[in-house]
PDB file of C-alpha atoms in Angstrom:
ATOM      1  CA  UNK L   7     -11.933  15.721  -1.030  1.00 90.00           C
ATOM      2  CA  UNK L   8     -14.295  13.058   0.328  1.00 94.00           C
ATOM      3  CA  UNK L   9     -12.474  10.286  -1.528  1.00 92.00           C
ATOM      4  CA  UNK L  10      -9.082  11.581  -0.406  1.00 91.00           C
ATOM      5  CA  UNK L  11     -10.295  11.819   3.199  1.00 92.00           C
ATOM      6  CA  UNK L  12     -11.468   8.196   3.127  1.00 94.00           C
ATOM      7  CA  UNK L  13      -8.184   7.116   1.558  1.00 94.00           C
ATOM      8  CA  UNK L  14      -6.221   8.807   4.332  1.00 94.00           C
ATOM      9  CA  UNK L  15      -8.565   7.353   6.938  1.00 95.00           C
ATOM     10  CA  UNK L  16      -7.578   3.890   5.713  1.00 94.00           C
ATOM     11  CA  UNK L  17      -3.968   4.585   6.678  1.00 95.00           C
ATOM     12  CA  UNK L  18      -4.995   6.047  10.023  1.00 95.00           C
ATOM     13  CA  UNK L  19      -7.152   3.103  11.103  1.00 93.00           C
ATOM     14  CA  UNK L  20      -4.861   0.301   9.954  1.00 93.00           C
ATOM     15  CA  UNK L  21      -1.692   1.636  11.580  1.00 95.00           C
ATOM     16  CA  UNK L  22      -2.745   1.209  15.254  1.00 94.00           C
ATOM     17  CA  UNK L  23      -3.662  -2.401  14.396  1.00 92.00           C
ATOM     18  CA  UNK L  24       0.056  -3.085  13.935  1.00 93.00           C
ATOM     19  CA  UNK L  25       0.687  -1.768  17.434  1.00 92.00           C
ATOM     20  CA  UNK L  26      -2.008  -4.068  18.806  1.00 92.00           C
ATOM     21  CA  UNK L  27      -0.306  -7.093  17.252  1.00 91.00           C
ATOM     22  CA  UNK L  28       2.884  -6.546  19.217  1.00 94.00           C
ATOM     23  CA  UNK L  29       1.038  -6.439  22.553  1.00 94.00           C
ATOM     24  CA  UNK L  30      -1.328  -9.344  21.861  1.00 90.00           C
ATOM     25  CA  UNK L  31      -2.369 -11.697  24.698  1.00 90.00           C
ATOM     26  CA  UNK L  32      -1.229  -9.512  27.578  1.00 93.00           C
ATOM     27  CA  UNK L  33      -3.051  -6.180  27.545  1.00 95.00           C
ATOM     28  CA  UNK L  34      -6.658  -5.396  28.416  1.00 95.00           C
ATOM     29  CA  UNK L  35      -8.973  -4.583  25.527  1.00 94.00           C
ATOM     30  CA  UNK L  36     -10.079  -1.280  27.051  1.00 96.00           C
ATOM     31  CA  UNK L  37      -6.475  -0.240  27.601  1.00 96.00           C
ATOM     32  CA  UNK L  38      -5.456  -1.051  24.038  1.00 96.00           C
ATOM     33  CA  UNK L  39      -8.405   0.912  22.670  1.00 96.00           C
ATOM     34  CA  UNK L  40      -7.444   3.992  24.673  1.00 97.00           C
ATOM     35  CA  UNK L  41      -3.791   3.669  23.681  1.00 97.00           C
ATOM     36  CA  UNK L  42      -4.842   3.410  20.031  1.00 97.00           C
ATOM     37  CA  UNK L  43      -6.840   6.637  20.179  1.00 97.00           C
ATOM     38  CA  UNK L  44      -4.172   8.561  22.073  1.00 98.00           C
ATOM     39  CA  UNK L  45      -1.446   7.176  19.806  1.00 98.00           C
ATOM     40  CA  UNK L  46      -3.331   8.374  16.749  1.00 97.00           C
ATOM     41  CA  UNK L  47      -3.140  11.960  18.018  1.00 97.00           C
ATOM     42  CA  UNK L  48       0.279  11.821  19.682  1.00 98.00           C
ATOM     43  CA  UNK L  49       2.172   9.913  16.983  1.00 98.00           C
ATOM     44  CA  UNK L  50       0.371   9.131  13.743  1.00 98.00           C
ATOM     45  CA  UNK L  51      -1.186  12.489  12.902  1.00 97.00           C
ATOM     46  CA  UNK L  52       1.959  14.577  13.575  1.00 97.00           C
ATOM     47  CA  UNK L  53       4.174  12.236  11.532  1.00 98.00           C
ATOM     48  CA  UNK L  54       1.623  11.899   8.713  1.00 97.00           C
ATOM     49  CA  UNK L  55       1.378  15.683   8.454  1.00 97.00           C
ATOM     50  CA  UNK L  56       5.135  16.149   8.453  1.00 97.00           C
ATOM     51  CA  UNK L  57       5.549  13.500   5.739  1.00 97.00           C
ATOM     52  CA  UNK L  58       2.536  14.217   3.512  1.00 95.00           C
ATOM     53  CA  UNK L  59       0.955  17.543   4.469  1.00 94.00           C
ATOM     54  CA  UNK L  60       1.163  20.464   2.028  1.00 92.00           C
ATOM     55  CA  UNK L  61       3.098  22.313   4.745  1.00 95.00           C
ATOM     56  CA  UNK L  62       4.761  19.171   6.126  1.00 96.00           C
ATOM     57  CA  UNK L  63       8.177  19.691   7.661  1.00 97.00           C
ATOM     58  CA  UNK L  64       9.797  16.861   5.698  1.00 96.00           C
ATOM     59  CA  UNK L  65       7.465  16.544   2.720  1.00 95.00           C
ATOM     60  CA  UNK L  66      10.099  16.841   0.019  1.00 91.00           C
ATOM     61  CA  UNK L  67       7.631  16.381  -2.845  1.00 91.00           C
ATOM     62  CA  UNK L  68       4.648  18.489  -1.806  1.00 89.00           C
ATOM     63  CA  UNK L  69       6.214  21.333   0.177  1.00 91.00           C
ATOM     64  CA  UNK L  70       8.760  23.515  -1.582  1.00 89.00           C
ATOM     65  CA  UNK L  71       9.674  25.114   1.760  1.00 92.00           C
ATOM     66  CA  UNK L  72      10.118  21.883   3.696  1.00 91.00           C
ATOM     67  CA  UNK L  73      12.821  22.019   6.338  1.00 93.00           C
ATOM     68  CA  UNK L  74      13.939  18.511   5.396  1.00 94.00           C
ATOM     69  CA  UNK L  75      13.556  17.238   1.829  1.00 93.00           C
ATOM     70  CA  UNK L  76      12.545  13.634   2.507  1.00 95.00           C
ATOM     71  CA  UNK L  77      10.462  11.140   0.533  1.00 96.00           C
ATOM     72  CA  UNK L  78       7.686   8.764   1.575  1.00 97.00           C
ATOM     73  CA  UNK L  79       5.464   7.403  -1.165  1.00 97.00           C
ATOM     74  CA  UNK L  80       2.965   5.334   0.820  1.00 97.00           C
ATOM     75  CA  UNK L  81       3.791   5.155   4.519  1.00 96.00           C
ATOM     76  CA  UNK L  82       7.419   4.483   5.417  1.00 97.00           C
ATOM     77  CA  UNK L  83       7.370   7.177   8.089  1.00 97.00           C
ATOM     78  CA  UNK L  84       3.787   7.431   9.319  1.00 96.00           C
ATOM     79  CA  UNK L  85       2.803   3.771   9.034  1.00 97.00           C
ATOM     80  CA  UNK L  86       5.748   1.386   9.103  1.00 97.00           C
ATOM     81  CA  UNK L  87       8.402   3.197  11.152  1.00 98.00           C
ATOM     82  CA  UNK L  88       5.888   4.862  13.448  1.00 98.00           C
ATOM     83  CA  UNK L  89       4.080   1.628  14.317  1.00 97.00           C
ATOM     84  CA  UNK L  90       7.244  -0.475  14.476  1.00 97.00           C
ATOM     85  CA  UNK L  91       9.221   1.743  16.811  1.00 98.00           C
ATOM     86  CA  UNK L  92       6.119   2.478  18.886  1.00 98.00           C
ATOM     87  CA  UNK L  93       5.566  -1.261  19.232  1.00 97.00           C
ATOM     88  CA  UNK L  94       9.076  -1.645  20.619  1.00 97.00           C
ATOM     89  CA  UNK L  95       8.374   0.985  23.278  1.00 97.00           C
ATOM     90  CA  UNK L  96       5.022  -0.561  24.188  1.00 97.00           C
ATOM     91  CA  UNK L  97       6.322  -4.102  24.606  1.00 95.00           C
ATOM     92  CA  UNK L  98       9.240  -2.940  26.750  1.00 95.00           C
ATOM     93  CA  UNK L  99       6.725  -1.273  29.057  1.00 96.00           C
ATOM     94  CA  UNK L 100       4.341  -4.246  29.142  1.00 95.00           C
ATOM     95  CA  UNK L 101       6.941  -6.941  29.551  1.00 95.00           C
ATOM     96  CA  UNK L 102       6.615 -10.481  28.140  1.00 95.00           C
ATOM     97  CA  UNK L 103       3.578 -12.734  28.139  1.00 92.00           C
ATOM     98  CA  UNK L 104       3.219 -15.129  31.043  1.00 90.00           C
ATOM     99  CA  UNK L 105       5.271 -18.209  30.205  1.00 88.00           C
ATOM    100  CA  UNK L 106       7.107 -16.537  27.312  1.00 89.00           C
ATOM    101  CA  UNK L 107      10.393 -18.309  26.659  1.00 85.00           C
ATOM    102  CA  UNK L 108       9.274 -21.353  28.648  1.00 88.00           C
ATOM    103  CA  UNK L 109       5.971 -22.489  27.165  1.00 87.00           C
ATOM    104  CA  UNK L 110       5.506 -23.169  23.429  1.00 85.00           C
ATOM    105  CA  UNK L 111       3.520 -20.408  21.735  1.00 86.00           C
ATOM    106  CA  UNK L 112       2.960 -21.580  18.157  1.00 83.00           C
ATOM    107  CA  UNK L 113       0.683 -19.720  15.738  1.00 84.00           C
ATOM    108  CA  UNK L 114      -2.977 -20.550  16.286  1.00 83.00           C
ATOM    109  CA  UNK L 115      -3.781 -21.355  12.646  1.00 90.00           C
ATOM    110  CA  UNK L 116      -1.444 -21.399   9.672  1.00 93.00           C
ATOM    111  CA  UNK L 117      -4.488 -21.515   7.390  1.00 95.00           C
ATOM    112  CA  UNK L 118      -5.636 -18.153   8.748  1.00 95.00           C
ATOM    113  CA  UNK L 119      -2.086 -16.799   8.620  1.00 93.00           C
ATOM    114  CA  UNK L 120      -1.792 -17.739   4.955  1.00 95.00           C
ATOM    115  CA  UNK L 121      -5.204 -16.285   4.152  1.00 96.00           C
ATOM    116  CA  UNK L 122      -4.258 -13.102   5.963  1.00 95.00           C
ATOM    117  CA  UNK L 123      -0.968 -12.792   4.089  1.00 96.00           C
ATOM    118  CA  UNK L 124      -2.815 -13.148   0.805  1.00 96.00           C
ATOM    119  CA  UNK L 125      -5.314 -10.476   1.776  1.00 96.00           C
ATOM    120  CA  UNK L 126      -2.469  -8.199   2.794  1.00 96.00           C
ATOM    121  CA  UNK L 127      -0.609  -8.679  -0.483  1.00 97.00           C
ATOM    122  CA  UNK L 128      -3.686  -7.855  -2.561  1.00 97.00           C
ATOM    123  CA  UNK L 129      -4.774  -5.025  -0.295  1.00 95.00           C
ATOM    124  CA  UNK L 130      -1.296  -3.511  -0.308  1.00 97.00           C
ATOM    125  CA  UNK L 131      -1.806  -2.501  -3.935  1.00 97.00           C
ATOM    126  CA  UNK L 132      -4.471  -0.093  -2.731  1.00 95.00           C
ATOM    127  CA  UNK L 133      -1.938   1.210  -0.237  1.00 92.00           C
ATOM    128  CA  UNK L 134       0.985   1.653  -2.607  1.00 97.00           C
ATOM    129  CA  UNK L 135      -0.558   2.037  -6.047  1.00 97.00           C
ATOM    130  CA  UNK L 136      -3.344   4.243  -4.706  1.00 96.00           C
ATOM    131  CA  UNK L 137      -0.746   6.649  -3.342  1.00 96.00           C
ATOM    132  CA  UNK L 138      -0.014   7.714  -6.922  1.00 95.00           C
ATOM    133  CA  UNK L 139      -3.406   9.486  -6.751  1.00 93.00           C
ATOM    134  CA  UNK L 140      -4.171   8.530 -10.344  1.00 92.00           C
ATOM    135  CA  UNK L 141      -4.015   5.780 -12.962  1.00 93.00           C
ATOM    136  CA  UNK L 142      -0.738   6.830 -14.556  1.00 95.00           C
ATOM    137  CA  UNK L 143       2.839   5.710 -15.112  1.00 95.00           C
ATOM    138  CA  UNK L 144       3.784   6.293 -11.484  1.00 96.00           C
ATOM    139  CA  UNK L 145       0.936   4.032 -10.362  1.00 97.00           C
ATOM    140  CA  UNK L 146       2.002   1.378 -12.869  1.00 97.00           C
ATOM    141  CA  UNK L 147       5.561   1.435 -11.571  1.00 97.00           C
ATOM    142  CA  UNK L 148       4.337   1.261  -7.964  1.00 98.00           C
ATOM    143  CA  UNK L 149       2.366  -1.861  -8.907  1.00 98.00           C
ATOM    144  CA  UNK L 150       5.414  -3.533 -10.432  1.00 98.00           C
ATOM    145  CA  UNK L 151       7.751  -2.490  -7.603  1.00 98.00           C
ATOM    146  CA  UNK L 152       5.338  -3.740  -4.949  1.00 98.00           C
ATOM    147  CA  UNK L 153       4.907  -7.097  -6.685  1.00 98.00           C
ATOM    148  CA  UNK L 154       8.620  -7.700  -7.205  1.00 98.00           C
ATOM    149  CA  UNK L 155       9.634  -6.724  -3.669  1.00 98.00           C
ATOM    150  CA  UNK L 156       7.013  -8.993  -2.115  1.00 98.00           C
ATOM    151  CA  UNK L 157       7.842 -11.849  -4.479  1.00 98.00           C
ATOM    152  CA  UNK L 158      11.588 -11.888  -3.840  1.00 98.00           C
ATOM    153  CA  UNK L 159      10.988 -11.536  -0.100  1.00 98.00           C
ATOM    154  CA  UNK L 160       8.514 -14.414  -0.017  1.00 98.00           C
ATOM    155  CA  UNK L 161      11.298 -16.628  -1.357  1.00 98.00           C
ATOM    156  CA  UNK L 162      14.134 -15.180   0.722  1.00 98.00           C
ATOM    157  CA  UNK L 163      12.670 -15.651   4.216  1.00 98.00           C
ATOM    158  CA  UNK L 164      11.867 -19.398   3.918  1.00 98.00           C
ATOM    159  CA  UNK L 165      15.163 -19.886   2.079  1.00 98.00           C
ATOM    160  CA  UNK L 166      17.024 -18.446   5.053  1.00 98.00           C
ATOM    161  CA  UNK L 167      15.012 -20.719   7.346  1.00 97.00           C
ATOM    162  CA  UNK L 168      15.906 -23.688   5.159  1.00 98.00           C
ATOM    163  CA  UNK L 169      19.615 -22.875   5.223  1.00 97.00           C
ATOM    164  CA  UNK L 170      19.854 -22.013   8.918  1.00 97.00           C
ATOM    165  CA  UNK L 171      17.175 -24.180  10.523  1.00 95.00           C
ATOM    166  CA  UNK L 172      16.815 -27.050   8.075  1.00 97.00           C
ATOM    167  CA  UNK L 173      13.157 -26.443   7.152  1.00 97.00           C
ATOM    168  CA  UNK L 174      11.267 -23.726   5.269  1.00 97.00           C
ATOM    169  CA  UNK L 175       7.922 -22.798   6.839  1.00 96.00           C
ATOM    170  CA  UNK L 176       4.598 -21.382   5.731  1.00 96.00           C
ATOM    171  CA  UNK L 177       4.911 -18.778   8.481  1.00 95.00           C
ATOM    172  CA  UNK L 178       8.281 -17.771   7.032  1.00 97.00           C
ATOM    173  CA  UNK L 179       6.712 -17.443   3.598  1.00 97.00           C
ATOM    174  CA  UNK L 180       4.017 -15.166   5.042  1.00 97.00           C
ATOM    175  CA  UNK L 181       6.534 -13.147   7.045  1.00 97.00           C
ATOM    176  CA  UNK L 182       8.674 -12.652   3.942  1.00 98.00           C
ATOM    177  CA  UNK L 183       5.704 -11.358   1.972  1.00 98.00           C
ATOM    178  CA  UNK L 184       4.903  -8.759   4.605  1.00 98.00           C
ATOM    179  CA  UNK L 185       8.540  -7.725   5.082  1.00 98.00           C
ATOM    180  CA  UNK L 186       8.936  -7.128   1.358  1.00 98.00           C
ATOM    181  CA  UNK L 187       5.719  -5.137   1.175  1.00 98.00           C
ATOM    182  CA  UNK L 188       6.799  -3.027   4.137  1.00 98.00           C
ATOM    183  CA  UNK L 189      10.271  -2.338   2.746  1.00 98.00           C
ATOM    184  CA  UNK L 190       9.013  -1.137  -0.639  1.00 98.00           C
ATOM    185  CA  UNK L 191       6.168   0.992   0.727  1.00 98.00           C
ATOM    186  CA  UNK L 192       8.104   4.291   1.032  1.00 97.00           C
ATOM    187  CA  UNK L 193       9.839   3.748  -2.314  1.00 97.00           C
ATOM    188  CA  UNK L 194       7.209   2.164  -4.579  1.00 97.00           C
ATOM    189  CA  UNK L 195       6.538   5.193  -6.756  1.00 96.00           C
ATOM    190  CA  UNK L 196      10.102   6.500  -6.800  1.00 96.00           C
ATOM    191  CA  UNK L 197      12.410   3.589  -7.732  1.00 97.00           C
ATOM    192  CA  UNK L 198      13.064   1.259 -10.661  1.00 97.00           C
ATOM    193  CA  UNK L 199      11.912  -2.377 -10.621  1.00 97.00           C
ATOM    194  CA  UNK L 200      15.524  -3.487 -10.151  1.00 97.00           C
ATOM    195  CA  UNK L 201      15.914  -1.266  -7.113  1.00 98.00           C
ATOM    196  CA  UNK L 202      12.620  -2.614  -5.763  1.00 98.00           C
ATOM    197  CA  UNK L 203      14.025  -6.141  -5.834  1.00 98.00           C
ATOM    198  CA  UNK L 204      17.119  -5.007  -3.920  1.00 98.00           C
ATOM    199  CA  UNK L 205      15.061  -3.058  -1.356  1.00 98.00           C
ATOM    200  CA  UNK L 206      12.783  -6.050  -0.750  1.00 98.00           C
ATOM    201  CA  UNK L 207      15.770  -8.368  -0.453  1.00 98.00           C
ATOM    202  CA  UNK L 208      17.732  -6.204   1.975  1.00 98.00           C
ATOM    203  CA  UNK L 209      14.734  -5.169   4.054  1.00 98.00           C
ATOM    204  CA  UNK L 210      13.703  -8.798   4.469  1.00 98.00           C
ATOM    205  CA  UNK L 211      17.223  -9.872   5.370  1.00 98.00           C
ATOM    206  CA  UNK L 212      17.352  -7.381   8.229  1.00 98.00           C
ATOM    207  CA  UNK L 213      13.820  -8.298   9.291  1.00 98.00           C
ATOM    208  CA  UNK L 214      14.723 -11.963   9.428  1.00 98.00           C
ATOM    209  CA  UNK L 215      17.635 -11.199  11.737  1.00 97.00           C
ATOM    210  CA  UNK L 216      15.464  -9.002  13.975  1.00 97.00           C
ATOM    211  CA  UNK L 217      12.615 -11.507  14.247  1.00 96.00           C
ATOM    212  CA  UNK L 218      14.677 -14.683  14.491  1.00 95.00           C
ATOM    213  CA  UNK L 219      17.762 -13.508  16.397  1.00 95.00           C
ATOM    214  CA  UNK L 220      17.582  -9.998  17.856  1.00 96.00           C
ATOM    215  CA  UNK L 221      14.287 -10.636  19.643  1.00 94.00           C
ATOM    216  CA  UNK L 222      15.830 -13.526  21.542  1.00 92.00           C
ATOM    217  CA  UNK L 223      19.115 -11.759  22.204  1.00 95.00           C
ATOM    218  CA  UNK L 224      17.375  -8.740  23.756  1.00 93.00           C
ATOM    219  CA  UNK L 225      14.575 -10.897  25.258  1.00 91.00           C
ATOM    220  CA  UNK L 226      11.612  -8.727  24.270  1.00 94.00           C
ATOM    221  CA  UNK L 227       8.246 -10.309  23.496  1.00 95.00           C
ATOM    222  CA  UNK L 228       6.968  -9.001  20.170  1.00 95.00           C
ATOM    223  CA  UNK L 229       3.986 -11.324  19.646  1.00 93.00           C
ATOM    224  CA  UNK L 230       3.538 -10.672  15.906  1.00 93.00           C
ATOM    225  CA  UNK L 231       6.997  -9.276  15.173  1.00 95.00           C
ATOM    226  CA  UNK L 232       5.675  -5.780  14.588  1.00 96.00           C
ATOM    227  CA  UNK L 233       9.052  -4.230  15.302  1.00 97.00           C
ATOM    228  CA  UNK L 234      11.008  -6.986  13.579  1.00 96.00           C
ATOM    229  CA  UNK L 235       9.008  -6.732  10.349  1.00 97.00           C
ATOM    230  CA  UNK L 236       7.374  -3.307  10.177  1.00 97.00           C
ATOM    231  CA  UNK L 237       9.891  -1.361  12.226  1.00 97.00           C
ATOM    232  CA  UNK L 238      13.049  -2.874  10.771  1.00 98.00           C
ATOM    233  CA  UNK L 239      11.976  -3.368   7.139  1.00 98.00           C
ATOM    234  CA  UNK L 240      10.277   0.035   7.189  1.00 98.00           C
ATOM    235  CA  UNK L 241      13.446   1.706   8.454  1.00 98.00           C
ATOM    236  CA  UNK L 242      15.632  -0.023   5.851  1.00 98.00           C
ATOM    237  CA  UNK L 243      13.213   0.731   3.021  1.00 98.00           C
ATOM    238  CA  UNK L 244      12.836   4.360   4.004  1.00 98.00           C
ATOM    239  CA  UNK L 245      16.604   4.907   4.043  1.00 97.00           C
ATOM    240  CA  UNK L 246      17.094   3.108   0.718  1.00 97.00           C
ATOM    241  CA  UNK L 247      14.393   5.288  -0.843  1.00 96.00           C
ATOM    242  CA  UNK L 248      16.852   8.171  -0.566  1.00 94.00           C
ATOM    243  CA  UNK L 249      19.505   6.157  -2.399  1.00 95.00           C
ATOM    244  CA  UNK L 250      17.424   4.821  -5.284  1.00 96.00           C
ATOM    245  CA  UNK L 251      14.745   7.441  -5.986  1.00 95.00           C
ATOM    246  CA  UNK L 252      14.964   8.684  -9.559  1.00 94.00           C
ATOM    247  CA  UNK L 253      13.331  11.346 -11.691  1.00 93.00           C
ATOM    248  CA  UNK L 254      13.132   8.831 -14.530  1.00 93.00           C
ATOM    249  CA  UNK L 255      10.433   6.954 -12.606  1.00 95.00           C
ATOM    250  CA  UNK L 256       8.708   9.923 -10.968  1.00 93.00           C
ATOM    251  CA  UNK L 257       9.131  13.313 -12.703  1.00 92.00           C
ATOM    252  CA  UNK L 258       7.442  15.018  -9.732  1.00 89.00           C
ATOM    253  CA  UNK L 259      10.742  14.750  -7.871  1.00 90.00           C
ATOM    254  CA  UNK L 260      12.431  17.248 -10.165  1.00 87.00           C
ATOM    255  CA  UNK L 261      10.676  20.370  -8.873  1.00 83.00           C
ATOM    256  CA  UNK L 262      11.809  20.312  -5.243  1.00 81.00           C
ATOM    257  CA  UNK L 263      14.471  17.605  -5.147  1.00 80.00           C
ATOM    258  CA  UNK L 264      16.347  17.826  -8.458  1.00 72.00           C
ATOM    259  CA  UNK L 265      19.651  18.752  -6.854  1.00 71.00           C
ATOM    260  CA  UNK L 266      19.399  16.095  -4.148  1.00 75.00           C
ATOM    261  CA  UNK L 267      18.539  13.089  -6.304  1.00 78.00           C
ATOM    262  CA  UNK L 268      21.563  10.804  -6.187  1.00 73.00           C
ATOM    263  CA  UNK L 269      23.474  13.403  -4.171  1.00 78.00           C
ATOM    264  CA  UNK L 270      22.717  13.413  -0.467  1.00 85.00           C
ATOM    265  CA  UNK L 271      18.986  12.631  -0.442  1.00 92.00           C
ATOM    266  CA  UNK L 272      19.647   9.692   1.854  1.00 93.00           C
ATOM    267  CA  UNK L 273      20.911  12.147   4.479  1.00 94.00           C
ATOM    268  CA  UNK L 274      17.591  13.991   4.324  1.00 95.00           C
ATOM    269  CA  UNK L 275      15.851  10.651   4.758  1.00 96.00           C
ATOM    270  CA  UNK L 276      17.993   9.892   7.798  1.00 97.00           C
ATOM    271  CA  UNK L 277      17.126  13.227   9.432  1.00 97.00           C
ATOM    272  CA  UNK L 278      13.401  12.655   8.955  1.00 97.00           C
ATOM    273  CA  UNK L 279      13.783   9.091  10.208  1.00 98.00           C
ATOM    274  CA  UNK L 280      15.381  10.368  13.410  1.00 98.00           C
ATOM    275  CA  UNK L 281      12.467  12.717  14.018  1.00 98.00           C
ATOM    276  CA  UNK L 282      10.013   9.883  13.356  1.00 98.00           C
ATOM    277  CA  UNK L 283      11.676   7.571  15.879  1.00 98.00           C
ATOM    278  CA  UNK L 284      11.704  10.269  18.572  1.00 98.00           C
ATOM    279  CA  UNK L 285       8.054  11.199  18.034  1.00 98.00           C
ATOM    280  CA  UNK L 286       7.045   7.513  17.997  1.00 98.00           C
ATOM    281  CA  UNK L 287       8.870   6.651  21.218  1.00 98.00           C
ATOM    282  CA  UNK L 288       7.881   9.759  23.173  1.00 98.00           C
ATOM    283  CA  UNK L 289       4.277   9.681  21.950  1.00 98.00           C
ATOM    284  CA  UNK L 290       3.889   5.995  22.799  1.00 98.00           C
ATOM    285  CA  UNK L 291       5.356   6.483  26.257  1.00 98.00           C
ATOM    286  CA  UNK L 292       2.896   9.332  26.874  1.00 98.00           C
ATOM    287  CA  UNK L 293      -0.105   7.371  25.576  1.00 98.00           C
ATOM    288  CA  UNK L 294       0.850   4.324  27.636  1.00 97.00           C
ATOM    289  CA  UNK L 295       1.481   6.338  30.806  1.00 97.00           C
ATOM    290  CA  UNK L 296      -1.921   8.025  30.578  1.00 98.00           C
ATOM    291  CA  UNK L 297      -3.649   4.695  29.946  1.00 98.00           C
ATOM    292  CA  UNK L 298      -1.875   3.027  32.842  1.00 97.00           C
ATOM    293  CA  UNK L 299      -3.009   5.817  35.139  1.00 97.00           C
ATOM    294  CA  UNK L 300      -6.635   5.679  33.962  1.00 97.00           C
ATOM    295  CA  UNK L 301      -7.282   1.992  33.219  1.00 96.00           C
ATOM    296  CA  UNK L 302      -4.166   0.009  34.014  1.00 96.00           C
ATOM    297  CA  UNK L 303      -2.492  -2.116  31.364  1.00 96.00           C
ATOM    298  CA  UNK L 304      -2.224  -5.822  32.102  1.00 94.00           C
ATOM    299  CA  UNK L 305      -4.855  -8.205  33.479  1.00 92.00           C
ATOM    300  CA  UNK L 306      -4.340 -10.361  36.543  1.00 90.00           C
ATOM    301  CA  UNK L 307      -2.081 -13.364  36.057  1.00 86.00           C
ATOM    302  CA  UNK L 308      -4.997 -15.812  36.245  1.00 86.00           C
ATOM    303  CA  UNK L 309      -7.013 -13.860  33.676  1.00 86.00           C
ATOM    304  CA  UNK L 310      -4.043 -13.674  31.336  1.00 87.00           C
ATOM    305  CA  UNK L 311      -3.691 -17.459  31.424  1.00 84.00           C
ATOM    306  CA  UNK L 312      -7.426 -17.884  30.821  1.00 83.00           C
ATOM    307  CA  UNK L 313      -7.088 -15.628  27.818  1.00 84.00           C
ATOM    308  CA  UNK L 314      -8.141 -12.176  26.722  1.00 85.00           C
ATOM    309  CA  UNK L 315     -11.059 -13.579  24.740  1.00 85.00           C
ATOM    310  CA  UNK L 316     -12.704 -14.792  27.929  1.00 83.00           C
ATOM    311  CA  UNK L 317     -11.716 -11.863  30.122  1.00 83.00           C
ATOM    312  CA  UNK L 318     -12.743  -9.030  27.806  1.00 88.00           C
ATOM    313  CA  UNK L 319     -15.413 -10.562  25.586  1.00 88.00           C
ATOM    314  CA  UNK L 320     -16.750 -13.719  27.255  1.00 85.00           C
ATOM    315  CA  UNK L 321     -16.385 -15.567  23.963  1.00 82.00           C
ATOM    316  CA  UNK L 322     -14.646 -18.713  25.230  1.00 71.00           C
ATOM    317  CA  UNK L 323     -16.617 -21.458  26.910  1.00 53.00           C
ATOM    318  CA  UNK L 324     -14.117 -22.273  29.645  1.00 51.00           C
ATOM    319  CA  UNK L 325     -12.054 -20.538  32.296  1.00 50.00           C
ATOM    320  CA  UNK L 326      -8.707 -21.470  33.780  1.00 48.00           C
ATOM    321  CA  UNK L 327      -9.022 -22.479  37.424  1.00 49.00           C
ATOM    322  CA  UNK L 328      -5.889 -22.707  39.531  1.00 49.00           C
ATOM    323  CA  UNK L 329      -5.794 -25.735  41.835  1.00 45.00           C
TER     324      UNK L 329
END
């Protein structure tokens, strides 16, 4: 029980970090910390229980009496969709960064971005493979599915950049890796390697459109593309899990879902996805409203230009002074 508790804690502490990425550079540190705590209770815990709890409302594998027979192997609902859709709500409330759309805002360090993507890819095996809860055939398949989805996605994103923009980028390579990992997360222990390739490919295609086109069409400022990558790829991957899950890969599906496999399971996924989006949006609005009332959300314009590092932590040796 101690090991399982620590494993679940890993999911709980990493998920709010995705929310933070969307709001980067324009929200006070104290406000983001309070939102993270409130969000954990308002959004993450309810969705995690519904998806994975032994009495979870849409835990199709572990609850024989579940109201909705949905599947989530390693975090499509509670991690990817919850954080992605919550990020969209948060950034609509906050508004864009000062100078967004006018001033160039390139990544700070592509070396750090590449190192981070590598750490994510390796660490994701603990996420996906560990969700098998044992060193068995399901874990082995989750390892293969995770690798293939990330690999095909790491090629697809920069390829799309090359075709549409003339140049492939390191950032695109990193974004593709993460999009593929996100898309396969709910399906890793349920689908064949071939299906994993398709899920990674399709999830990344939609993510590319969201991050490179939709964001500019709708004019929202998603600093690290949390919605575009985690929200969109997570939504696509979660829906496709219902289409490609098979008893041949995971015999545990037979007990509660035998009649639904290949025959309407995607509809169950869609129902659970709808509940997840509603909980994420409403819970985020509540957490943000409470935080705004107690602490406020954004810093003064001058402090935002100087940077959050200086304002909240005093870790930058200069301050912007307006003439």
